[in-house]
Short mmCIF file of C-alpha atoms in Angstrom, two decimals:
data_model
loop_
_atom_site.label_atom_id
_atom_site.label_comp_id
_atom_site.label_asym_id
_atom_site.label_seq_id
_atom_site.Cartn_x
_atom_site.Cartn_y
_atom_site.Cartn_z
CA MET C 276 55.39 -2.57 -56.25
CA ALA C 277 55.72 0.50 -54.13
CA GLU C 278 53.38 2.17 -51.68
CA GLN C 279 52.93 5.89 -51.07
CA ALA C 280 50.77 7.70 -48.02
CA TYR C 281 49.08 10.91 -48.53
CA GLU C 282 46.86 13.10 -46.38
CA VAL C 283 43.56 13.84 -48.29
CA THR C 284 40.52 16.01 -47.86
CA GLY C 285 36.81 15.71 -48.54
CA ASP C 286 33.47 14.20 -47.68
CA GLY C 287 32.78 12.47 -51.05
CA TRP C 288 34.10 9.12 -52.18
CA LEU C 289 36.57 8.85 -55.16
CA THR C 290 38.06 5.61 -56.31
CA VAL C 291 41.93 5.57 -57.09
CA GLY C 292 43.28 2.53 -58.48
CA ASP C 293 42.25 -0.29 -56.25
CA GLU C 294 41.91 1.90 -53.17
CA THR C 295 39.03 3.95 -51.88
CA VAL C 296 39.73 7.42 -50.34
CA THR C 297 37.72 10.54 -49.28
CA THR C 298 38.01 13.99 -50.86
CA GLY C 299 36.44 17.35 -50.13
CA ASP C 300 36.98 20.15 -47.74
CA GLU C 301 38.13 18.48 -44.47
CA VAL C 302 41.02 16.26 -43.84
CA VAL C 303 39.80 12.80 -42.95
CA GLY C 304 42.51 10.24 -43.46
CA THR C 305 45.65 8.84 -45.27
CA ALA C 306 45.26 7.54 -48.73
CA VAL C 307 47.62 4.69 -49.97
CA VAL C 308 48.35 4.97 -53.67
CA ILE C 309 49.63 1.94 -55.21
CA TYR C 310 52.13 2.28 -58.27
CA GLY C 311 52.44 -0.45 -60.86
CA SER C 312 50.81 -1.91 -64.05
CA GLY C 313 50.48 1.68 -65.63
CA ARG C 314 48.06 2.78 -63.02
CA GLU C 315 49.98 5.58 -61.23
CA THR C 316 47.64 8.15 -59.97
CA LEU C 317 48.44 11.08 -57.64
CA LEU C 318 45.82 13.31 -55.89
CA SER C 319 47.42 15.06 -52.94
CA PHE C 320 49.74 14.15 -50.19
CA ASP C 321 51.52 15.16 -47.04
CA PRO C 322 54.91 16.64 -48.17
CA PHE C 323 56.41 15.96 -44.86
CA SER C 324 55.58 12.28 -44.78
CA SER C 325 58.55 10.06 -44.35
CA TRP C 326 56.72 7.60 -46.75
CA PHE C 327 57.16 10.03 -49.72
CA MET C 328 59.62 8.41 -52.07
CA SER C 329 58.53 9.58 -55.60
CA SER C 330 60.67 12.13 -57.51
CA LYS C 331 57.77 13.15 -59.68
CA GLU C 332 56.15 16.57 -59.72
CA ARG C 333 53.66 16.66 -56.91
CA PRO C 334 50.15 17.42 -58.33
CA THR C 335 47.37 18.67 -56.13
CA LEU C 336 43.64 19.33 -56.77
CA GLY C 337 42.74 22.87 -57.28
CA GLY C 338 41.59 24.70 -54.33
CA THR C 339 42.38 21.86 -52.02
CA ARG C 340 43.59 22.81 -48.52
CA ILE C 341 46.10 20.41 -46.94
CA LYS C 342 45.55 20.09 -43.06
CA THR C 343 47.29 18.14 -40.40
CA ARG C 344 45.03 15.83 -38.65
CA LYS C 345 44.73 16.19 -35.01
CA ARG C 346 45.93 12.99 -33.26
CA ASN C 347 43.82 11.41 -30.37
CA ILE C 348 45.00 8.91 -27.80
CA ALA C 349 45.03 5.62 -29.62
CA ALA C 350 42.71 2.98 -28.37
CA PRO C 351 44.39 0.06 -26.56
CA LEU C 352 43.75 -3.39 -28.07
CA ASP C 353 43.84 -5.32 -24.78
CA PRO C 354 42.80 -4.93 -21.07
CA ALA C 355 46.30 -4.74 -19.71
CA THR C 356 47.17 -1.93 -22.11
CA PHE C 357 43.92 -0.14 -21.31
CA ALA C 358 44.45 -0.43 -17.59
CA ASP C 359 48.02 0.97 -17.92
CA ALA C 360 46.60 3.90 -19.96
CA VAL C 361 43.92 4.81 -17.33
CA VAL C 362 46.69 4.45 -14.50
CA GLN C 363 48.74 6.73 -16.27
CA ILE C 364 45.98 9.49 -16.41
CA TYR C 365 45.66 8.96 -12.72
CA LEU C 366 49.53 9.48 -12.20
CA ASP C 367 49.58 12.32 -14.67
CA ASN C 368 46.96 14.24 -12.75
CA ALA C 369 48.21 13.30 -9.35
CA GLY C 370 44.99 11.76 -8.18
CA ASP C 371 43.01 15.02 -8.92
CA LEU C 372 39.46 13.35 -9.62
CA GLU C 373 38.39 16.47 -11.43
CA LEU C 374 41.28 16.67 -13.94
CA ILE C 375 41.20 12.83 -14.37
CA ALA C 376 37.48 13.01 -15.46
CA LYS C 377 38.29 15.80 -17.83
CA SER C 378 41.29 13.60 -19.24
CA ILE C 379 39.21 10.49 -19.56
CA GLU C 380 36.40 12.36 -21.43
CA SER C 381 38.94 13.67 -23.99
CA SER C 382 40.50 10.20 -24.40
CA ASP C 383 39.98 7.76 -26.97
CA LEU C 384 39.96 4.75 -24.65
CA ASN C 385 37.61 1.93 -25.57
CA PHE C 386 35.31 1.90 -22.55
CA SER C 387 32.58 0.01 -24.29
CA ARG C 388 35.01 -3.03 -24.49
CA TYR C 389 36.84 -2.58 -21.23
CA GLY C 390 34.46 -1.04 -18.76
CA ASP C 391 35.04 -3.51 -16.23
CA THR C 392 38.69 -3.00 -16.31
CA PHE C 393 38.19 0.79 -15.86
CA PHE C 394 36.09 0.15 -12.66
CA GLU C 395 38.83 -2.39 -11.25
CA VAL C 396 41.33 0.52 -11.74
CA VAL C 397 38.88 3.00 -10.05
CA PHE C 398 38.45 0.66 -6.91
CA THR C 399 41.78 -1.15 -6.62
CA GLY C 400 44.33 1.18 -8.40
CA GLY C 401 45.00 -1.26 -11.21
CA ARG C 402 43.85 -4.19 -13.17
CA THR C 403 42.95 -7.39 -11.07
CA GLN C 404 43.64 -11.03 -11.81
CA PRO C 405 40.53 -12.66 -13.44
CA GLY C 406 38.34 -14.02 -10.92
CA THR C 407 40.01 -12.47 -8.04
CA THR C 408 40.71 -9.08 -6.40
CA LYS C 409 44.41 -9.64 -6.45
CA PRO C 410 46.59 -7.29 -8.50
CA ASP C 411 47.56 -8.24 -11.85
CA GLU C 412 50.94 -7.21 -13.56
CA GLY C 413 51.12 -3.58 -14.81
CA GLU C 414 50.99 -0.18 -13.72
CA ARG C 415 49.25 0.92 -10.47
CA HIS C 416 48.15 4.14 -8.77
CA THR C 417 47.53 4.90 -5.11
CA TYR C 418 44.49 7.11 -5.41
CA SER C 419 41.78 4.24 -5.39
CA ILE C 420 38.94 3.64 -3.27
CA ILE C 421 40.63 0.85 -1.60
CA ASP C 422 43.76 3.16 -0.85
CA CYS C 423 42.01 6.01 0.57
CA GLU C 424 41.13 6.52 4.37
CA PRO C 425 37.91 4.52 5.60
CA LYS C 426 35.97 7.81 6.08
CA ARG C 427 33.14 9.32 4.12
CA GLU C 428 34.94 12.51 3.39
CA ALA C 429 37.75 10.45 1.85
CA ILE C 430 35.31 8.25 -0.36
CA LEU C 431 32.66 10.75 -1.30
CA PRO C 432 34.73 12.28 -4.08
CA SER C 433 35.10 8.96 -5.84
CA VAL C 434 31.40 8.53 -5.80
CA ILE C 435 30.79 11.90 -7.41
CA TYR C 436 33.62 11.20 -9.79
CA ILE C 437 31.88 7.92 -10.78
CA GLN C 438 28.59 9.74 -11.16
CA LYS C 439 30.18 12.22 -13.68
CA ILE C 440 31.68 9.38 -15.72
CA LEU C 441 28.30 7.57 -15.80
CA ARG C 442 26.59 10.74 -16.96
CA ARG C 443 28.91 10.97 -19.98
CA ARG C 444 28.94 7.26 -20.53
CA PRO C 445 25.62 5.77 -19.13
CA PHE C 446 26.30 2.44 -20.82
CA LEU C 447 29.03 1.83 -18.06
CA ILE C 448 26.36 1.16 -15.40
CA LYS C 449 26.48 -2.41 -16.45
CA ASN C 450 30.15 -2.57 -15.94
CA LEU C 451 29.89 -1.04 -12.48
CA GLU C 452 27.27 -3.67 -11.68
CA ASN C 453 29.67 -6.40 -12.70
CA VAL C 454 32.43 -5.26 -10.77
CA THR C 455 30.32 -4.42 -7.71
CA ARG C 456 28.65 -7.93 -7.81
CA ARG C 457 32.18 -9.55 -8.25
CA PHE C 458 33.48 -7.62 -5.07
CA MET C 459 30.54 -8.40 -3.00
CA GLN C 460 30.92 -12.12 -3.62
CA SER C 461 34.62 -11.88 -2.92
CA LEU C 462 34.57 -10.06 0.42
CA GLU C 463 36.77 -12.67 2.20
CA LEU C 464 39.67 -11.61 -0.28
CA PHE C 465 39.60 -8.24 1.06
CA GLU C 466 41.13 -6.95 4.40
CA GLU C 467 38.66 -5.85 7.11
CA ASN C 468 39.65 -2.22 6.75
CA GLU C 469 38.99 -2.48 2.96
CA ARG C 470 35.52 -4.07 3.48
CA LYS C 471 34.78 -1.17 5.57
CA LYS C 472 35.74 1.20 2.67
CA LEU C 473 33.55 -0.78 0.22
CA ALA C 474 30.68 -0.65 2.55
CA ILE C 475 31.05 3.08 3.05
CA PHE C 476 31.29 3.62 -0.79
CA THR C 477 27.99 1.56 -1.26
CA ALA C 478 26.22 3.55 1.29
CA LEU C 479 27.27 6.79 -0.16
CA ALA C 480 26.49 5.59 -3.74
CA PHE C 481 22.88 5.00 -2.86
CA SER C 482 22.80 8.14 -0.77
CA GLN C 483 23.96 10.08 -3.73
CA LYS C 484 21.58 8.05 -6.02
CA LEU C 485 24.42 6.98 -7.99
CA SER C 486 23.00 6.54 -11.57
CA GLY C 487 21.09 3.27 -11.95
CA LEU C 488 23.00 1.12 -9.48
CA PRO C 489 20.21 -1.35 -8.52
CA PRO C 490 20.28 -2.55 -4.87
CA GLU C 491 19.96 -6.25 -5.78
CA THR C 492 23.38 -6.06 -7.35
CA VAL C 493 24.77 -5.38 -3.96
CA PHE C 494 22.52 -7.29 -1.54
CA GLN C 495 21.84 -10.58 -3.39
CA PRO C 496 25.44 -11.50 -4.02
CA LEU C 497 26.22 -11.14 -0.35
CA LEU C 498 24.09 -14.14 0.42
CA LYS C 499 26.67 -16.74 -0.18
CA ASP C 500 26.77 -19.38 2.68
CA ASN C 501 30.46 -19.11 3.33
CA LEU C 502 30.49 -15.23 3.64
CA VAL C 503 27.34 -15.32 5.85
CA GLY C 504 28.83 -18.13 8.00
CA LYS C 505 32.12 -16.24 8.55
CA GLY C 506 30.22 -13.03 9.71
CA LEU C 507 31.76 -10.95 6.81
CA VAL C 508 28.33 -10.17 5.56
CA LEU C 509 26.92 -8.97 8.78
CA SER C 510 29.92 -6.85 9.39
CA PHE C 511 29.63 -5.23 5.94
CA ILE C 512 26.04 -4.67 5.97
CA THR C 513 26.34 -3.16 9.65
CA ASP C 514 28.74 -0.51 8.24
CA PHE C 515 26.49 -0.02 5.34
CA PHE C 516 23.38 0.62 7.62
CA LYS C 517 25.32 2.94 9.94
CA GLU C 518 26.80 5.04 7.01
CA TYR C 519 23.62 5.28 5.11
CA LEU C 520 21.41 6.29 7.98
CA ILE C 521 23.86 9.42 8.58
CA ASP C 522 22.04 11.34 5.66
CA ASN C 523 18.92 9.28 5.22
CA SER C 524 15.85 8.18 7.27
CA LEU C 525 14.97 4.61 7.99
CA ASP C 526 12.17 4.77 5.34
CA ASP C 527 14.75 5.44 2.83
CA LEU C 528 16.71 2.51 3.84
CA ILE C 529 13.62 0.29 3.90
CA ALA C 530 12.92 1.50 0.23
CA ILE C 531 16.44 0.39 -0.74
CA LEU C 532 15.93 -3.06 0.92
CA LYS C 533 12.63 -3.52 -0.57
CA ARG C 534 14.07 -2.85 -4.09
CA GLY C 535 16.77 -5.29 -3.19
CA LYS C 536 14.27 -7.93 -2.14
CA MET C 537 15.70 -7.96 1.28
CA GLU C 538 13.00 -6.14 3.33
CA ASP C 539 11.60 -9.50 4.85
CA ASN C 540 14.88 -11.40 4.93
CA LEU C 541 17.20 -9.30 7.15
CA LEU C 542 18.11 -12.36 9.14
CA GLU C 543 19.65 -13.93 6.25
CA PHE C 544 22.55 -11.62 6.81
CA PHE C 545 23.21 -13.22 10.14
CA PRO C 546 25.30 -16.57 10.69
CA SER C 547 23.09 -19.42 11.47
CA ALA C 548 24.11 -19.42 15.12
CA LYS C 549 22.89 -15.78 15.55
CA ARG C 550 19.94 -16.05 13.09
CA SER C 551 16.98 -15.17 15.50
CA PRO C 552 14.94 -12.16 16.43
CA GLU C 553 16.75 -11.91 19.78
CA GLY C 554 20.24 -12.16 17.92
CA PHE C 555 19.08 -9.26 15.54
CA SER C 556 18.07 -7.02 18.48
CA GLU C 557 21.03 -7.76 20.35
CA HIS C 558 23.46 -6.97 17.36
CA PHE C 559 21.85 -3.89 16.18
CA THR C 560 21.04 -2.46 19.70
CA LYS C 561 24.82 -2.81 20.49
CA GLU C 562 25.63 -1.04 17.18
CA GLY C 563 23.29 1.90 18.03
CA LEU C 564 20.64 1.15 15.50
CA ILE C 565 17.59 1.12 17.74
CA PRO C 566 15.14 2.40 14.82
CA LEU C 567 16.12 -0.61 12.76
CA VAL C 568 15.65 -2.92 15.70
CA GLU C 569 12.13 -1.55 16.44
CA TYR C 570 11.34 -1.79 12.66
CA ASN C 571 12.22 -5.41 12.62
CA GLU C 572 10.28 -6.24 15.60
CA LYS C 573 7.18 -4.44 14.14
CA LYS C 574 7.77 -6.65 10.96
CA ILE C 575 7.95 -9.74 12.92
CA TYR C 576 4.73 -8.90 14.85
CA GLU C 577 2.92 -7.95 11.58
CA VAL C 578 3.82 -11.30 10.12
CA LYS C 579 2.71 -13.28 13.11
CA VAL C 580 -0.63 -11.38 13.12
CA LYS C 581 -1.15 -12.12 9.39
CA ASP C 582 -0.34 -15.58 10.06
CA MET C 583 -2.86 -15.79 12.88
CA LYS C 584 -5.52 -14.11 10.79
CA SER C 585 -4.93 -16.56 8.00
CA ALA C 586 -5.17 -19.68 10.26
CA LEU C 587 -8.27 -18.35 12.00
CA THR C 588 -9.94 -17.64 8.62
CA THR C 589 -9.14 -21.05 7.41
CA GLN C 590 -10.69 -22.65 10.59
CA ILE C 591 -13.70 -20.65 10.45
CA ALA C 592 -14.40 -21.52 6.71
CA GLU C 593 -13.87 -25.24 7.61
CA GLU C 594 -16.14 -24.89 10.51
CA THR C 595 -13.45 -26.37 12.93
CA GLU C 596 -14.53 -27.10 16.46
CA VAL C 597 -14.79 -23.79 18.62
CA SER C 598 -12.55 -25.43 21.37
CA GLU C 599 -9.86 -26.19 18.70
CA VAL C 600 -10.08 -22.67 17.36
CA ILE C 601 -9.76 -21.03 20.83
CA GLU C 602 -6.61 -23.13 21.62
CA ASN C 603 -4.95 -22.15 18.37
CA VAL C 604 -5.69 -18.48 18.87
CA LYS C 605 -4.43 -18.56 22.49
CA GLN C 606 -1.19 -20.06 21.32
CA ARG C 607 -0.66 -17.55 18.49
CA VAL C 608 -1.51 -14.62 20.87
CA LYS C 609 1.05 -15.88 23.26
CA ASP C 610 3.93 -16.40 20.45
CA ALA C 611 3.28 -13.03 19.03
CA LYS C 612 3.10 -11.28 22.41
CA LEU C 613 -0.07 -9.74 21.20
CA PRO C 614 -1.86 -7.37 23.55
CA ASP C 615 -5.43 -8.46 24.66
CA THR C 616 -6.96 -5.43 22.99
CA GLU C 617 -5.37 -6.29 19.59
CA ALA C 618 -6.44 -9.90 20.01
CA VAL C 619 -10.18 -8.73 20.41
CA ARG C 620 -9.96 -6.43 17.35
CA ILE C 621 -8.52 -9.22 15.09
CA LEU C 622 -11.05 -11.72 16.32
CA TRP C 623 -13.90 -9.37 15.39
CA ASP C 624 -12.34 -8.32 11.95
CA VAL C 625 -11.82 -12.01 10.84
CA LEU C 626 -15.25 -13.07 12.10
CA MET C 627 -17.08 -10.36 10.02
CA ASP C 628 -14.72 -10.80 7.00
CA ALA C 629 -16.02 -14.42 6.88
CA VAL C 630 -19.64 -13.27 6.64
CA GLN C 631 -21.28 -13.77 3.23
CA TRP C 632 -22.87 -10.35 2.82
CA SER C 633 -25.71 -9.96 0.42
CA GLY C 634 -25.41 -6.40 -0.93
CA LYS C 635 -28.34 -4.06 -0.13
CA ASN C 636 -30.47 -6.73 1.55
CA GLN C 637 -30.43 -5.36 5.12
CA GLN C 638 -32.52 -8.43 6.60
CA GLN C 639 -30.12 -11.11 5.04
CA ASN C 640 -27.12 -8.94 6.28
CA ALA C 641 -28.51 -8.69 9.75
CA ASN C 642 -29.25 -12.47 9.87
CA SER C 643 -25.88 -13.33 8.48
CA ALA C 644 -24.12 -11.17 11.15
CA LEU C 645 -26.25 -12.21 14.08
CA ARG C 646 -25.64 -15.97 13.04
CA GLN C 647 -21.94 -15.47 13.03
CA VAL C 648 -21.95 -13.75 16.63
CA LYS C 649 -24.08 -16.66 17.92
CA THR C 650 -21.80 -19.37 16.33
CA TRP C 651 -18.52 -17.89 17.75
CA ALA C 652 -19.76 -16.16 20.85
CA GLU C 653 -17.61 -18.64 22.92
CA LEU C 654 -14.66 -17.56 21.04
CA LEU C 655 -15.25 -13.94 21.84
CA ASN C 656 -16.11 -14.58 25.35
CA THR C 657 -12.71 -16.39 25.95
CA PHE C 658 -10.79 -13.11 25.13
CA CYS C 659 -13.29 -10.50 26.25
CA THR C 660 -12.43 -11.15 29.86
CA SER C 661 -12.91 -7.63 31.39
CA GLY C 662 -15.02 -4.35 31.18
CA LYS C 663 -12.05 -2.78 29.37
CA LEU C 664 -11.86 -5.50 26.54
CA GLU C 665 -15.57 -5.60 26.25
CA LEU C 666 -15.65 -1.82 25.69
CA GLU C 667 -12.81 -2.32 23.06
CA LEU C 668 -15.19 -4.78 21.18
CA MET C 669 -18.01 -2.17 21.37
CA TYR C 670 -15.64 0.39 19.74
CA LYS C 671 -14.67 -1.98 17.08
CA VAL C 672 -18.37 -2.76 16.36
CA GLN C 673 -19.02 0.97 16.23
CA MET C 674 -16.21 1.78 13.71
CA GLN C 675 -17.23 -1.30 11.39
CA CYS C 676 -20.78 -0.06 11.21
CA TYR C 677 -19.69 3.53 10.55
CA GLU C 678 -17.30 2.75 7.95
CA ASP C 679 -19.51 0.17 6.07
CA ALA C 680 -22.84 1.63 4.81
CA LYS C 681 -24.55 -1.69 4.64
CA LEU C 682 -24.09 -2.33 8.42
CA MET C 683 -25.05 1.18 9.59
CA LYS C 684 -28.36 0.08 10.55
CA LEU C 685 -27.29 -3.33 12.13
CA PHE C 686 -25.44 -1.67 15.15
CA PRO C 687 -28.14 -2.06 17.72
CA GLU C 688 -28.98 -5.56 16.65
CA ILE C 689 -25.37 -6.70 16.73
CA VAL C 690 -24.96 -5.13 20.26
CA ARG C 691 -28.08 -6.85 21.44
CA SER C 692 -26.95 -10.17 20.10
CA LEU C 693 -23.52 -9.71 21.89
CA TYR C 694 -25.48 -9.00 25.10
CA ASP C 695 -27.64 -12.11 24.67
CA GLN C 696 -24.67 -14.22 24.01
CA ASP C 697 -23.09 -12.91 27.17
CA VAL C 698 -20.10 -11.31 25.44
CA LEU C 699 -21.04 -7.73 26.47
CA ALA C 700 -22.28 -6.90 29.96
CA GLU C 701 -24.80 -4.48 30.71
CA ASP C 702 -22.55 -2.21 32.56
CA THR C 703 -20.26 -1.98 29.62
CA ILE C 704 -23.06 -1.04 27.14
CA LEU C 705 -24.45 1.68 29.45
CA PHE C 706 -20.98 3.08 30.00
CA TRP C 707 -20.50 3.25 26.16
CA VAL C 708 -23.78 5.15 25.92
CA ARG C 709 -23.04 7.66 28.69
CA LYS C 710 -19.22 8.09 28.38
CA GLY C 711 -18.11 6.73 25.12
CA THR C 712 -15.13 8.67 23.64
CA ASN C 713 -15.19 7.67 19.89
CA PRO C 714 -17.22 10.36 18.08
CA LYS C 715 -17.56 8.60 14.74
CA GLY C 716 -21.29 7.83 14.32
CA ARG C 717 -21.82 7.97 17.96
CA GLN C 718 -24.78 10.46 17.83
CA THR C 719 -26.59 8.21 15.33
CA PHE C 720 -25.77 4.88 17.02
CA VAL C 721 -26.71 6.21 20.56
CA LYS C 722 -30.04 7.15 19.29
CA SER C 723 -30.58 3.70 17.57
CA LEU C 724 -29.82 2.10 20.76
CA GLU C 725 -32.22 4.02 22.85
CA PRO C 726 -34.99 1.43 23.12
CA PHE C 727 -32.53 -1.24 24.13
CA VAL C 728 -30.88 0.95 26.66
CA LYS C 729 -34.23 1.97 28.01
CA TRP C 730 -35.08 -1.68 28.48
CA LEU C 731 -31.74 -2.22 30.26
CA GLU C 732 -32.23 0.77 32.59
CA GLU C 733 -35.74 -0.41 33.57
CA ALA C 734 -34.57 -3.97 34.14
CA GLU C 735 -31.64 -2.50 36.31
CA GLU C 736 -34.31 -0.56 38.37
CA GLU C 737 -36.43 -3.59 39.01
CA GLU C 738 -33.48 -5.48 40.31
#
């Protein structure tokens, strides 16, 4: 039984013998007509086909146009062949990324199946051995990211090139994630210079907002104990920070760290021997990243303040002995290197937050606030050790009463209670009345305090 291959046209379906072919106005493929058993049927065919072996007259469909189909690059059937095809595109275009992108766009390569292999070729110049970054057998090119100079001007074109590829084939972002994650986990397999190139590429990728590359894909795989312990991660992340901050602000960097779930865990990039606030400051100060050092110190400070507030709130709720609370606060103030003025503000905030306010009932609110002042007067006294700190407390009371409508009328009563408990001295109150600098609600509060001030002044004259 012989076989015959033909070029056919059309967009409808017609059954010929046991085969299904398309017919109509456009060439769509090759029909195979099987001869035998008295079922010989000819529609149309390519007269130049080397398969044509019949000596019969060649019938055609009336009005049918015979066209030669334009052949595309055949899709490879395995990763090695795919990699070789991509490498050949690089070589044919002498590393010109603009031309390479156009050639890839017009090709019929199976990117959906071999996306990981494609990015291996982009990064390393060829296919890598499974589970490693070592070159596999096959063609290679020298225009990869790993082969270029460790400078932004040399690497930026590759970032832009990948961006173009992803815009045309957005599904490839998952493959870029896969390869990036694998490279991050395999930093020890790269040379120092190559790791620097990867760090610069990663920084530029985020700086250029490379389509959809999530920060956790970069940061989380780095936290392997062996990589961190050898200092490879710290070196990589330092190069990354330095490169990224050339074109971006510290706030931009922090935003990326937040998305990568690393904002509060920067010390995890450090080997255990250097994993301390002091080690962090020393390292990044030496690298010239002072804003990052200041940011980290602020974060540490905020965490300690938060812990202090939480512990104090718990002790107040549990009605812990005042002496024990005082010792706890003293220790936390020392550990956090908290300024005395900040300690006073925190104490007042926590004490007032613990009050059970009763909505619009002014008398109940007044009683609750005054009871809290009386209960914890010794704690306030311990830290209001100078006129300056007492004045700071008065400003804090002023602001709270100004910002909270239900406390507006309680200002004179609270001040009087603090005076009665020896937290505020007479001189401090009079100084605030005469020379206070905070204007918020001041006029109202000074007027409401007039009877008490008058009493203080009369007592002062009598003395």
